Backbone as numpy.savetxt, mean C-alpha at the origin, in Angstrom:
# Nx Ny Nz CAx CAy CAz Cx Cy Cz
5.10 -3.26 8.54 6.20 -3.90 8.60 7.04 -3.67 7.09
8.16 -3.79 6.52 8.57 -3.88 5.06 8.50 -5.16 4.55
8.58 -6.23 5.34 8.02 -7.83 4.81 7.29 -8.56 5.34
5.98 -8.36 4.85 4.53 -9.03 5.29 4.82 -10.40 5.08
4.34 -10.99 5.84 4.13 -12.97 6.04 3.08 -12.90 4.72
3.50 -14.17 4.08 2.64 -15.05 2.96 1.18 -14.82 3.59
0.20 -14.17 2.90 -0.88 -13.99 3.19 -2.29 -14.56 2.19
-3.19 -13.83 2.03 -4.28 -14.16 1.53 -4.92 -13.14 1.03
-4.80 -13.10 -0.33 -5.74 -11.97 -1.17 -6.83 -12.12 -2.06
-7.33 -11.00 -1.69 -8.71 -10.92 -2.90 -8.96 -9.66 -3.06
-8.72 -8.79 -4.58 -9.24 -7.78 -4.75 -10.57 -7.75 -5.35
-11.13 -6.76 -5.30 -12.78 -6.19 -4.83 -12.43 -4.56 -5.40
-13.69 -4.29 -5.84 -13.78 -3.08 -5.91 -14.86 -2.30 -4.80
-14.61 -1.13 -4.23 -15.31 -0.37 -3.30 -15.98 0.78 -4.12
-17.56 0.15 -3.79 -18.49 0.72 -4.81 -19.02 1.60 -4.09
-19.28 3.24 -4.63 -19.77 4.30 -3.60 -19.67 4.07 -1.96
-18.38 3.79 -1.93 -18.30 4.15 -0.29 -19.25 2.68 0.43
-19.80 1.93 -0.11 -20.39 0.46 0.11 -19.65 -0.39 1.40
-20.75 -0.66 2.69 -19.96 -1.18 3.58 -19.05 -2.36 3.38
-19.68 -3.29 2.09 -19.17 -4.45 1.94 -18.23 -4.21 0.44
-17.35 -4.53 -0.11 -16.66 -4.46 -1.25 -17.31 -5.19 -2.06
-17.27 -4.73 -3.38 -18.36 -5.03 -4.60 -17.64 -5.55 -5.86
-17.68 -6.58 -6.40 -16.51 -6.67 -7.81 -17.19 -6.20 -8.94
-16.44 -5.29 -9.43 -16.97 -4.78 -11.07 -15.76 -4.13 -11.89
-16.36 -4.61 -12.72 -15.58 -4.64 -14.51 -14.57 -5.38 -14.20
-13.30 -5.12 -14.53 -12.10 -5.46 -14.48 -11.58 -6.65 -13.35
-12.07 -5.96 -11.94 -11.69 -6.46 -10.83 -12.84 -7.31 -10.53
-14.19 -7.28 -11.32 -14.36 -8.55 -11.42 -14.31 -10.12 -11.89
-13.48 -10.09 -12.60 -13.34 -11.14 -13.71 -11.81 -11.10 -12.31
-10.84 -10.48 -12.24 -9.43 -10.47 -11.11 -10.23 -11.40 -10.24
-11.50 -10.85 -9.31 -12.11 -11.83 -8.03 -12.18 -13.20 -8.50
-12.79 -13.32 -9.52 -13.59 -15.08 -9.73 -11.83 -15.61 -11.10
-10.97 -15.14 -11.33 -9.76 -15.49 -11.58 -10.28 -16.12 -13.40
-10.91 -15.37 -13.90 -11.46 -15.57 -15.16 -9.95 -15.30 -16.33
-10.25 -16.84 -16.87 -8.81 -17.10 -17.66 -8.87 -16.02 -18.83
-9.44 -15.28 -18.90 -9.36 -14.89 -20.11 -8.55 -13.64 -19.64
-8.62 -13.32 -18.93 -7.62 -12.45 -17.79 -6.38 -13.07 -17.74
-6.31 -14.70 -17.65 -4.72 -14.47 -17.13 -4.23 -14.27 -16.00
-3.20 -13.53 -15.91 -2.69 -13.25 -14.50 -3.45 -12.11 -14.10
-4.15 -11.83 -12.94 -4.99 -11.05 -12.60 -4.02 -9.53 -12.61
-3.20 -9.95 -11.83 -2.37 -8.41 -11.52 -1.39 -7.97 -13.07
-1.36 -8.56 -14.02 -0.76 -8.38 -15.17 -1.74 -7.33 -15.66
-3.23 -8.06 -15.95 -4.62 -7.34 -16.20 -5.03 -6.34 -15.51
-4.53 -6.04 -14.21 -4.76 -4.80 -13.11 -3.52 -3.81 -13.63
-2.35 -4.09 -13.88 -1.27 -2.95 -14.57 -1.56 -3.00 -16.01
-2.20 -3.26 -16.82 -2.65 -2.91 -17.87 -3.67 -1.79 -17.79
-4.29 -2.20 -17.14 -5.38 -1.23 -16.82 -5.17 0.24 -16.31
-3.97 0.03 -15.25 -3.09 1.35 -14.69 -2.66 1.76 -15.90
-1.73 1.05 -16.65 -1.17 2.06 -17.70 -1.97 2.17 -19.06
-3.56 2.22 -18.84 -4.38 2.92 -19.89 -5.08 4.51 -19.14
-4.41 4.56 -17.94 -4.92 5.87 -17.02 -3.98 6.75 -17.89
-4.67 8.00 -18.07 -3.91 9.29 -18.74 -2.77 9.94 -17.43
-1.51 10.46 -17.81 -0.61 10.88 -16.72 -1.59 12.37 -16.07
-1.90 12.52 -15.33 -2.30 13.56 -14.39 -2.10 14.17 -13.38
-2.07 12.82 -12.62 -2.13 13.12 -10.98 -0.53 13.11 -10.68
0.29 12.82 -11.28 1.60 13.22 -10.21 2.89 12.97 -11.79
2.83 13.74 -11.99 3.56 14.42 -13.10 3.92 13.16 -14.48
5.07 12.51 -14.41 4.89 11.55 -15.19 4.66 9.88 -14.25
4.46 10.26 -13.32 4.61 8.87 -12.45 2.93 8.70 -12.36
2.92 7.13 -11.83 1.54 6.94 -12.04 1.91 6.14 -10.39
1.06 6.57 -9.20 1.36 6.10 -8.29 0.07 5.44 -7.78
0.60 4.35 -6.96 -0.51 3.16 -6.67 -0.18 3.20 -5.03
-1.22 3.56 -4.52 -1.01 3.63 -2.99 -1.96 2.31 -2.32
-1.15 1.81 -1.13 -1.60 0.70 -0.41 -1.54 1.15 0.68
-2.86 0.72 1.61 -3.14 1.38 2.92 -4.01 0.08 4.10
-3.56 0.44 5.11 -4.37 -0.87 5.88 -3.60 -0.74 6.98
-4.07 -1.85 8.14 -3.57 -1.63 9.78 -2.56 -2.65 9.72
-1.68 -2.60 10.81 -0.33 -3.32 10.98 -0.93 -4.73 10.90
-0.07 -5.30 9.92 -0.57 -6.68 9.88 -1.59 -7.17 8.82
-2.38 -6.44 8.11 -3.26 -6.57 7.05 -2.39 -7.18 6.07
-1.27 -6.94 5.61 -0.91 -7.28 4.44 -0.49 -6.74 2.92
-0.25 -5.39 3.98 0.30 -4.61 2.60 1.21 -4.63 1.90
2.26 -4.87 2.52 3.73 -5.32 2.28 3.63 -6.01 0.88
2.94 -7.00 1.55 2.80 -8.23 0.15 2.14 -8.24 -1.23
1.24 -7.69 -0.77 0.27 -7.23 -1.75 0.96 -5.98 -2.91
1.55 -5.27 -2.11 2.18 -4.17 -2.92 3.02 -4.58 -3.88
4.00 -5.81 -3.01 5.24 -6.50 -4.21 4.66 -7.33 -5.23
3.39 -7.43 -4.87 2.69 -8.55 -5.97 2.52 -7.80 -7.32
2.01 -6.20 -6.52 1.70 -5.30 -7.76 2.82 -4.76 -8.39
3.96 -4.76 -7.65 5.58 -3.83 -8.26 5.64 -5.07 -9.04
6.14 -6.60 -9.18 6.08 -7.55 -10.03 5.37 -7.41 -11.34
4.12 -7.09 -11.06 3.38 -7.24 -12.23 3.46 -6.28 -13.24
4.19 -4.80 -12.94 4.79 -3.92 -13.38 6.49 -3.93 -13.70
6.62 -5.30 -13.76 8.23 -5.12 -13.95 9.12 -5.18 -12.92
8.95 -4.80 -11.67 9.76 -4.59 -10.86 9.80 -3.22 -10.41
8.51 -2.42 -10.14 8.33 -0.99 -10.16 8.99 -1.30 -8.26
9.48 0.24 -8.22 9.99 0.56 -6.73 8.81 1.07 -5.75
9.22 0.39 -4.89 8.20 0.69 -3.58 8.81 1.82 -2.57
8.14 2.63 -2.28 8.22 3.29 -1.04 7.48 2.25 0.16
8.02 2.38 1.32 7.34 2.10 2.29 7.55 3.08 3.17
6.19 3.02 3.83 5.93 4.04 4.85 6.58 4.01 6.30
6.84 2.56 6.25 7.79 2.25 7.83 9.05 3.24 7.42
9.89 3.13 6.21 10.92 4.14 5.97 10.85 5.33 6.57
9.44 5.94 6.36 9.59 7.18 6.11 8.84 7.73 7.84
8.71 6.69 8.65 8.17 7.54 10.15 9.37 7.22 11.13
9.24 8.05 11.93 10.46 8.70 12.90 9.82 8.23 14.08
9.69 7.06 14.08 9.68 6.53 15.40 8.23 5.98 15.64
7.74 5.63 16.81 6.55 4.58 17.04 5.47 5.66 17.19
5.77 7.16 17.26 4.59 7.98 17.61 4.75 8.64 16.25
5.33 7.92 14.80 5.34 9.30 13.95 4.55 8.97 12.64
3.48 8.37 12.65 2.19 8.18 12.10 1.91 9.00 11.10
1.48 10.10 11.95 1.42 11.78 10.94 2.18 12.14 10.39
3.32 12.48 11.03 4.87 12.71 10.46 4.81 12.30 8.93
4.77 10.66 9.20 5.25 10.27 8.00 4.36 10.48 6.49
3.08 10.80 6.47 2.81 11.50 5.46 2.94 12.67 4.79
3.25 13.65 5.90 3.96 14.81 5.37 5.21 14.55 4.70
6.05 13.51 5.40 7.42 12.97 4.82 7.23 12.75 3.39
6.27 11.80 3.34 6.15 10.98 2.06 5.49 12.58 0.91
4.63 13.36 1.39 4.43 14.30 0.37 5.50 15.26 0.11
6.24 15.76 0.93 7.27 17.04 0.53 8.68 16.04 -0.06
9.15 14.65 0.23 10.06 14.00 -0.55 10.25 13.30 -1.23
8.26 12.88 -1.91 8.64 12.22 -2.64 7.45 12.45 -3.81
6.37 12.89 -3.34 4.83 12.79 -4.27 5.45 14.59 -4.79
5.61 15.20 -4.22 5.73 16.91 -4.78 6.55 16.98 -5.55
7.49 16.42 -5.52 9.04 16.47 -6.41 8.61 15.40 -8.15
8.07 14.51 -7.64 7.50 13.85 -8.56 6.47 14.74 -9.49
5.59 15.37 -9.20 4.60 15.63 -9.69 5.24 17.27 -10.43
6.31 17.26 -10.28 6.91 18.46 -11.00 7.86 17.65 -11.92
8.17 16.24 -12.16 9.00 15.35 -12.76 10.47 15.65 -12.32
10.84 15.75 -10.90 12.06 16.21 -10.23 12.49 14.87 -9.82
13.51 14.30 -9.96 14.09 13.15 -9.42 14.31 13.09 -7.87
13.83 12.09 -7.32 13.56 11.95 -5.70 14.81 11.02 -4.96
15.43 11.71 -4.17 16.42 11.55 -3.36 15.65 11.62 -1.70
15.00 10.63 -1.23 14.89 10.61 0.14 15.94 9.68 1.04
15.69 10.44 2.43 16.29 9.55 3.68 15.56 8.39 4.40
15.66 7.62 4.54 15.06 6.43 5.49 15.18 6.85 6.70
14.20 6.27 8.01 14.54 6.29 9.52 14.89 5.15 9.85
15.92 4.97 10.46 16.53 4.01 10.92 16.42 3.83 12.51
15.81 2.37 12.42 14.90 2.37 13.53 15.21 1.98 14.50
16.83 1.62 14.63 17.52 0.41 15.43 18.85 1.99 15.94
18.82 3.02 15.12 19.63 4.17 15.41 18.45 5.48 16.10
17.36 5.18 15.55 16.58 6.07 16.01 16.55 7.72 15.55
17.56 7.50 14.22 17.19 8.85 13.43 17.61 8.88 11.94
17.59 9.67 11.03 17.46 9.71 9.91 18.81 8.98 9.20
18.74 8.21 8.12 19.95 7.73 7.76 20.92 8.50 6.80
22.13 8.02 6.81 22.55 9.41 6.18 22.89 9.05 4.88
22.50 8.23 4.12 22.18 7.69 2.81 21.36 7.72 1.90
20.99 8.59 1.13 19.77 8.75 0.61 19.31 7.54 -0.31
18.11 7.32 -0.66 17.44 6.50 -1.85 17.68 7.24 -2.81
18.07 6.61 -3.70 17.85 7.17 -5.15 16.96 6.90 -6.04
15.66 7.52 -5.88 14.53 6.94 -6.70 14.08 7.48 -8.07
14.52 8.31 -8.29 14.42 9.22 -9.69 13.11 9.34 -9.81
12.92 9.38 -11.36 11.31 9.89 -11.88 10.95 8.42 -12.46
10.27 7.23 -11.35 10.11 6.03 -12.25 8.75 6.06 -12.72
8.38 5.58 -13.72 7.16 5.22 -14.97 6.23 4.97 -13.76
6.31 3.85 -12.55 5.45 3.49 -11.80 5.49 3.94 -10.38
5.13 3.94 -9.33 5.66 3.83 -8.06 4.40 3.60 -7.00
4.86 2.52 -6.24 3.86 1.99 -5.05 4.42 2.37 -4.10
3.21 2.67 -3.28 3.34 3.56 -1.76 2.57 2.81 -0.92
3.55 2.06 -0.02 2.48 1.17 0.71 2.88 1.54 2.45
2.04 1.10 3.22 2.18 1.44 4.72 0.85 2.32 5.33
0.87 2.21 6.38 0.01 3.02 7.19 0.20 4.60 7.02
-1.33 5.47 6.42 -0.90 6.55 6.17 -1.01 6.98 4.43
-0.34 5.67 3.72 -0.14 5.81 1.99 -1.48 6.35 1.49
-2.99 6.26 1.94 -3.93 6.81 1.27 -4.41 7.51 1.96
-3.86 8.85 2.81 -4.39 9.42 3.29 -4.93 10.75 2.21
-5.78 11.42 2.93 -6.52 12.45 1.99 -6.05 13.30 1.00
-4.06 13.53 1.99 -3.62 14.53 1.15 -2.82 13.82 -0.09
-2.33 12.40 0.09 -2.03 11.73 -0.96 -2.97 11.43 -1.91
-4.12 11.36 -1.69 -5.06 11.07 -2.83 -5.19 11.74 -4.01
-5.01 13.09 -4.20 -4.57 14.00 -4.99 -3.75 13.35 -6.32
-2.78 12.39 -5.82 -1.46 11.95 -6.68 -1.94 10.76 -7.23
-2.31 10.06 -6.24 -2.80 8.78 -6.55 -3.50 7.98 -8.02
-2.94 7.19 -9.02 -3.59 6.87 -9.98 -5.07 5.50 -9.39
-4.55 4.55 -8.32 -5.33 3.80 -7.77 -4.91 3.88 -6.39
-5.91 3.37 -5.77 -5.48 3.60 -4.03 -6.14 2.13 -3.66
-5.61 1.32 -2.73 -6.01 -0.17 -2.11 -6.13 -0.29 -0.95
-7.14 -0.83 0.09 -7.40 -0.84 1.40 -6.91 -1.97 1.57
-6.40 -2.71 2.22 -6.19 -3.94 2.64 -6.63 -4.20 4.18
-7.58 -5.55 4.27 -7.85 -5.64 5.74 -8.06 -7.01 6.03
-7.55 -7.60 7.12 -7.50 -8.26 7.64 -8.29 -8.80 9.18
-8.76 -9.63 9.94 -9.03 -9.60 11.38 -8.01 -9.22 12.18
-8.51 -8.52 13.64 -7.79 -8.03 14.61 -6.81 -9.17 14.97
-7.66 -10.50 15.15 -6.43 -11.48 15.63 -5.39 -11.51 14.97
-5.62 -12.01 13.45 -4.52 -12.38 12.23 -3.82 -11.66 12.09
-4.18 -10.50 12.12 -3.25 -9.03 11.78 -1.86 -8.94 13.20
-2.68 -8.89 14.43 -1.28 -9.12 15.45 -0.66 -10.78 15.25
-1.23 -11.51 14.82 -0.24 -12.84 14.82 0.60 -12.58 13.66
0.47 -12.15 12.62 1.21 -11.66 11.36 2.25 -11.03 11.97
2.10 -9.59 12.94 2.58 -8.59 12.77 4.20 -8.98 14.27
3.63 -10.14 15.02 4.36 -10.07 15.92 5.46 -11.57 15.24
4.56 -12.16 14.57 5.54 -12.87 13.78 6.62 -12.31 12.82
6.17 -11.19 12.36 7.05 -10.82 11.43 8.52 -10.02 12.10
7.71 -9.29 13.33 8.78 -8.14 13.96 9.49 -8.91 15.11
8.78 -10.07 15.91 9.09 -10.73 16.97 8.15 -9.84 18.52
8.64 -10.12 19.47 7.98 -9.93 20.69 8.52 -8.53 21.07
9.65 -7.61 20.40 9.53 -6.06 20.21 8.40 -5.23 19.96
7.34 -6.14 18.86 5.96 -5.08 18.73 5.42 -5.28 19.45
5.03 -6.41 20.69 4.37 -6.51 21.52 4.25 -5.44 22.24
5.11 -4.73 22.61 5.39 -3.16 23.23 4.71 -2.08 23.00
4.59 -2.15 21.64 4.18 -0.90 20.86 2.66 -1.23 20.25
2.11 -2.41 20.12 0.75 -2.50 19.71 -0.04 -1.50 19.76
-0.46 -1.73 21.39 -1.68 -0.85 21.72 -1.13 0.74 20.85
0.43 1.02 21.42 0.85 2.44 20.99 0.51 2.76 19.63
1.06 1.98 18.81 0.41 2.05 17.03 -0.72 1.75 16.59
-1.84 1.16 17.35 -3.06 0.75 16.99 -3.89 1.77 17.35
-3.36 2.85 18.74 -4.27 3.91 18.98 -3.95 5.20 17.54
-2.91 5.36 17.05 -2.62 6.08 15.95 -3.24 5.79 14.78
-2.96 4.44 14.77 -4.11 3.89 13.09 -5.36 4.41 13.31
-6.15 4.37 14.69 -7.76 4.33 14.96 -7.57 5.84 14.67
-7.12 7.03 15.07 -7.47 7.95 14.85 -6.79 8.30 13.73
-6.00 7.94 13.42 -5.84 8.22 11.61 -7.14 8.17 10.77
-7.28 6.22 10.93 -8.30 6.20 9.77 -9.99 6.41 10.24
-9.91 7.24 11.52 -11.22 7.47 11.87 -11.45 8.98 11.14
-10.29 9.81 11.02 -10.42 11.14 10.84 -10.51 11.17 9.07
-9.50 10.11 8.61 -9.11 10.46 7.21 -10.44 9.16 6.10
-11.15 8.81 6.95 -12.08 7.80 6.14 -11.57 7.16 4.98
-10.29 6.37 5.44 -9.62 6.04 4.52 -9.90 4.50 3.41
-10.61 3.87 4.28 -11.20 2.40 3.41 -12.71 3.23 2.44
-13.30 3.85 3.18 -14.34 4.57 1.90 -13.68 5.36 1.04
-12.36 5.70 1.15 -12.06 6.44 0.15 -11.30 6.06 -0.93
-10.95 4.52 -0.73 -10.03 3.92 -1.77 -10.56 3.31 -2.66
-9.69 3.50 -3.91 -11.05 2.83 -5.07 -11.30 1.65 -5.04
-9.97 0.67 -4.33 -10.44 -0.83 -4.25 -9.88 -1.36 -2.86
-10.99 -2.42 -2.32 -10.79 -2.96 -1.00 -10.02 -4.82 -1.27
-9.01 -4.67 -0.25 -8.11 -6.33 -0.57 -8.58 -6.96 0.61
-8.92 -8.09 0.72 -9.44 -9.13 1.62 -8.21 -9.69 1.84
-7.20 -9.41 3.31 -6.24 -9.99 3.33 -6.18 -11.59 3.74
-7.76 -12.09 3.54 -7.55 -13.43 4.17 -7.57 -14.67 2.84
-6.97 -14.08 1.80 -6.92 -14.61 0.51 -6.03 -14.87 -0.20
-5.28 -16.20 -0.55 -4.01 -16.59 -1.28 -4.23 -15.88 -2.57
-3.25 -15.01 -2.85 -3.25 -14.83 -4.20 -2.08 -15.32 -5.05
-0.92 -15.60 -4.00 0.82 -15.80 -4.36 0.82 -17.33 -5.61
-0.63 -18.13 -5.35 -0.58 -19.23 -5.65 -0.55 -19.02 -7.49
0.29 -20.06 -8.03 0.14 -19.52 -9.54 -1.05 -20.58 -10.60
-1.91 -20.96 -9.52 -2.69 -22.04 -10.14 -3.66 -21.14 -11.36
-4.09 -21.73 -12.01 -4.88 -21.00 -13.27 -6.39 -21.31 -12.73
-6.88 -22.22 -11.81 -7.94 -22.28 -11.10 -8.72 -21.80 -10.04
-7.69 -20.50 -9.69 -8.30 -19.99 -8.50 -9.74 -19.78 -8.41
-10.61 -19.71 -7.37 -12.35 -19.47 -7.40 -12.53 -18.07 -7.81
């Protein structure tokens, strides 16, 4: 969904496709809230800005993926804030209905990433879930310095080439379901299994978690501004 519930986050590094995320480098400091780094998201933003511009034209793309209710939107918004309010493209806005997960990846490529890769200003239309059609008024994205892309399919193999960093957000199934229904209401209950089947097929084929550069634990709270985070 476009507005995930306040949750629990922990940033860790996915090392060589290991089954368990392992803190490494700067993110080891992030994970233990090392005072030397101050704000962990600001430290991560500084790391991103040190990366060379070689993947998506003049734009550094950060992609955030994970199953429904894992906390992708909230985590992406925290990252966007660290960049001074970088724009966020939500895959929900590119998904034409409850059976459109795979289509959304192609929409992202054709309407956002490929134009940015040649520094062409982006204008894209969003899916109107109430009307069941594409909206009439396009979103004017331009050519941002940093762009967050979040949602199911945001770290598909076809997207990987364009992303400076990629994040997989995960949480237990029971918690994801609770969050999704809390966020979207009873209407989502009718579509949970339908959407989950698409997720299962997509992530099994794409190997998304194993390919992402970072894994985010969706059960830890990064929203607190305390300097004594564990």
